[in-house]
Amino acid sequence: MTNATIQEIEGIDDYWGPAFRSVYEGEGGHEAFVQQLDERIQQHDKEIEKLCNFYYQGFIDSIRELLQVRSHAEELHAEISNVDANVKESTESLCTRAEELIRARRVELNIASTIEKMELCLPLLTTYSKLKSQVEAKRYYPALKTLEQLEHVLLPRVGPYKWCAQISADIPRLRQAIQDASMADLRDFLENIRTLSPQVGAMALVQTQDMLGRSLANIVKNKKENPLQSIESSGPQCPHELVDFSPLHRCLHIHTVLGAKNDFVQYYRAQRKQQARLVLIPSSGNLHDSIQSMKSYLNAVLGFFILEEHLLTTGAGLVSKDWLLDTWSMSVTKVASTLRTNTSLITDPTLMLSIKRQIVLFINALKCYGLPTDPLPLLLQEMAEHYTEVLMQRWVGIFRDILDNASFSPIEVKNQEEYDAVMDTFPCDGDEMETQPFPRKFPFSSLVPAVYVQVKEFIYAWLKYSAGLGLGGGRRAAAARHSASLLLSRSFTGCLSALFRRPLPLMQLVQIIVDTQYLEDATSFLYEFISNITGSELVTTQAAGSMFQAARDDAEKQICDNLEKKVDEFLDLENYDWLLVEPSGQASSFVTDMLSYLSGVLTSLEQLPERARVAAVRAATNRIATRLRNLLLDPGVRQVSSGALYQLDLDVIQCEQFAAGEPVPGLREGELLEHFASLRQLLDLITGWDWSSYLHDIGIEGGKYALVTPRDAATLLEKLKEAEQKSSVFSVLKKNERDRRKLLDTVLKQLKQLQNQDG
Amino acid sequence: MAKTYDCLFKLLLIGDSGVGKTSILFRFSEDAFNISFISTIGIDFKIRTIDLDGKKVKLQIWDTAGQERFRTITTAYYRGSMGIMLVYDVTNEKSFENIKNWIRNIEENASADVEKMILGNKCDLDAKRQVSKERGEQLAVEYQIKFVETSAKDSLNVEYAFYTLARDIKAKMEKKQEASNPPGGRSGAHQLKANEQQRKPTSWLSRCSVL
């Protein structure tokens, strides 16, 4: 029993409860058990001792060995430390190297990748610099191409670098700069052609002139004279070659590339239109100052449009036909009006001629370049009219000179030479004169040949204008005839009329009338002359008979005025004593003087046409009659004695004698006497004291005193009465005198009544 | 009508063609000068009223044509003239020599008591002078006629000449009037009467034939 329990306890590691219980409950109780336990412990101790004894040696050996290992270990430790130090020493440099290597490797790698990147960038940069240099060199078109490449090919390829961004940002700026620069170029170009276009125009005009003068003969002649000329000439052949259009084309390309072609075309046209406007305003202000300014004006205009026309033909759409024609039509009207205003002020015919030549040339050049010339031919016509005006004005001056210096005396030639000189200048019928001895006398004055020659000169000058206008000979001749007769009938006649403004001596007037007749007769010679030089048929339709009629009328009127004035002067000398008792029985001296003067003058007017002489004598006679009658009825004369009346009657008789004597041929019989009729009837009535018939016949046509008005009769009767009263105021009247006085009063009363009835 | 003058003197200008008679007259009547020569046909006259010692004197100055062909017309005017200007051109010897012929003409045609005066015209043209002033004076002294050199162009002595001639006529007339008539009568009327006595008028027709 106890043994069992111990075994149990030893056998079981846990759950020792039942073992403990058996201990307590078992026989011997717990002492038995402590005993057993002790036994057991002793047993174990013996076993431990046996065991220890058994292992002791081994233990000692082990310790010994351990000690040995210990020293060995120490040795080893030292050795290892040593080695470790060595290793440490040698690896240290290695490590640094390795690190260096690593760094170098990394650098190398970096370099490689940089190079790679750089290689990508390089074309961009070179292109960029190329671009810069192109821009610098103003080669804008390639620059734009480069720019394009840069923008679309190169830049995307390269990464998003800051500088790339900068370049990209630069691109529009550059583009703008290029556009600006090309615009600047265009402006330069425009400026350039502005200065060049006159040269272009000038060259074109020269060529046109050459072309117009071109004929087979001329060409042959030129070839003969300068066989090398055509080869040698190396200058521009066409006018537009004077201008370098490349900036313009470049500009156009640039704008095309920039996609702004339309804008550009618009801009160009606007600019040119503006230039056209400038061109159309004459630079020198007054074109009529000199031909040079006119030339340069036309050159500029022509040059301008030649260039435009050239651009039209070279295409590129810069200039369209419509635009060109539109601009041209605007310009040509302006040109025409400018020329019109300027030429209208010209007074120099030579200048006008050269201007006309220029305009004709201009028109021809325009035709060559296919531009319509429309209002210009009309302008030439207007100018022709103005030219005629100017010439006429000039010739008015010439005529005025001729007239101012004219002697108005018939040409007298002393010898054959002088005679021939006159006959050479003026066509007249010399048959009669040939036989006369020298000195011979022409019927006309030097005025006639002088004017004739001047009219010829005028025709020459006039025809100069119509030359080269492409008019036919017939039309030219007709126009020339018209102008020549206009010159004579208007300008010359005007000068003559001006001459008449101041009183002229009779002789001048007579000679003028004679001269105008000769000039008129010479018109047919002038027409012949015109047809000769224009090479047209002779036209003799126009009868120029009354060309100078106005002038002749003026001259005749002046002659009449002249004579009337002389008559007045004579009558101003009248010296009537209105209270004359007894008439002298002789005409007053002023009357006899006057009548002898008049007959003298009238005989010296022999050369005058009959009409003029008749008019003159009529005017003079009428004046005398009027003045004498006025003298008698003058209210300033209060009294008229019968003596004075008889004296006046005597004077009137003298005048009537003169009138009846037919002082000039061509008068109606008794015509001049009619002027004195009313005065005669009045005098007869008073001196004949024939009141009864007067008062009886009054109001009856064809009565003896039909021309005496009651008023006049009364006036004169009153004067007589006054005079008689005065002379007999103190004397006693005889009976018959009283009766006479009574009769007088009655007549006077009746006359007054008649007067009142009329009035 | 109120009289505008006190007396009327008829003067005559004679001399060769181109000596300047018309110019002298033109200068005197219009105070103007025209360089161009226009020969006178037949006869012409101008009237100018001058004031002579308070009297208004009308001068009717007859300008004759110097040319020979008008001689018949012009001589008819000698008789009525009260004063005659004989004009020569100092640059034309011939015109001076002809003065004698002109004086003879006067003696033949004019009334005996006509007042005369010699004018040497164009005295402004000294460079072309052919007749010296002394020769002119010499001639004048020979015939006992007053003489003066004139220039119509420069208006030299023209007024003087006409005034002198007019004054001489006036003096002569007054002298005659005093001698033949007591003061108070009208000279014109008197002269007319004197003339009347000389001729015996029968009818007005016969008088006209005289003209």
XYZ file of C-alpha atoms in Angstrom, chain A residues 253 328 565 582 737:
5
model
C 2.247 85.835 -101.042
C -10.318 104.705 -114.191
C -21.613 167.716 -134.694
C -34.207 195.384 -141.684
C -51.959 198.302 -138.203
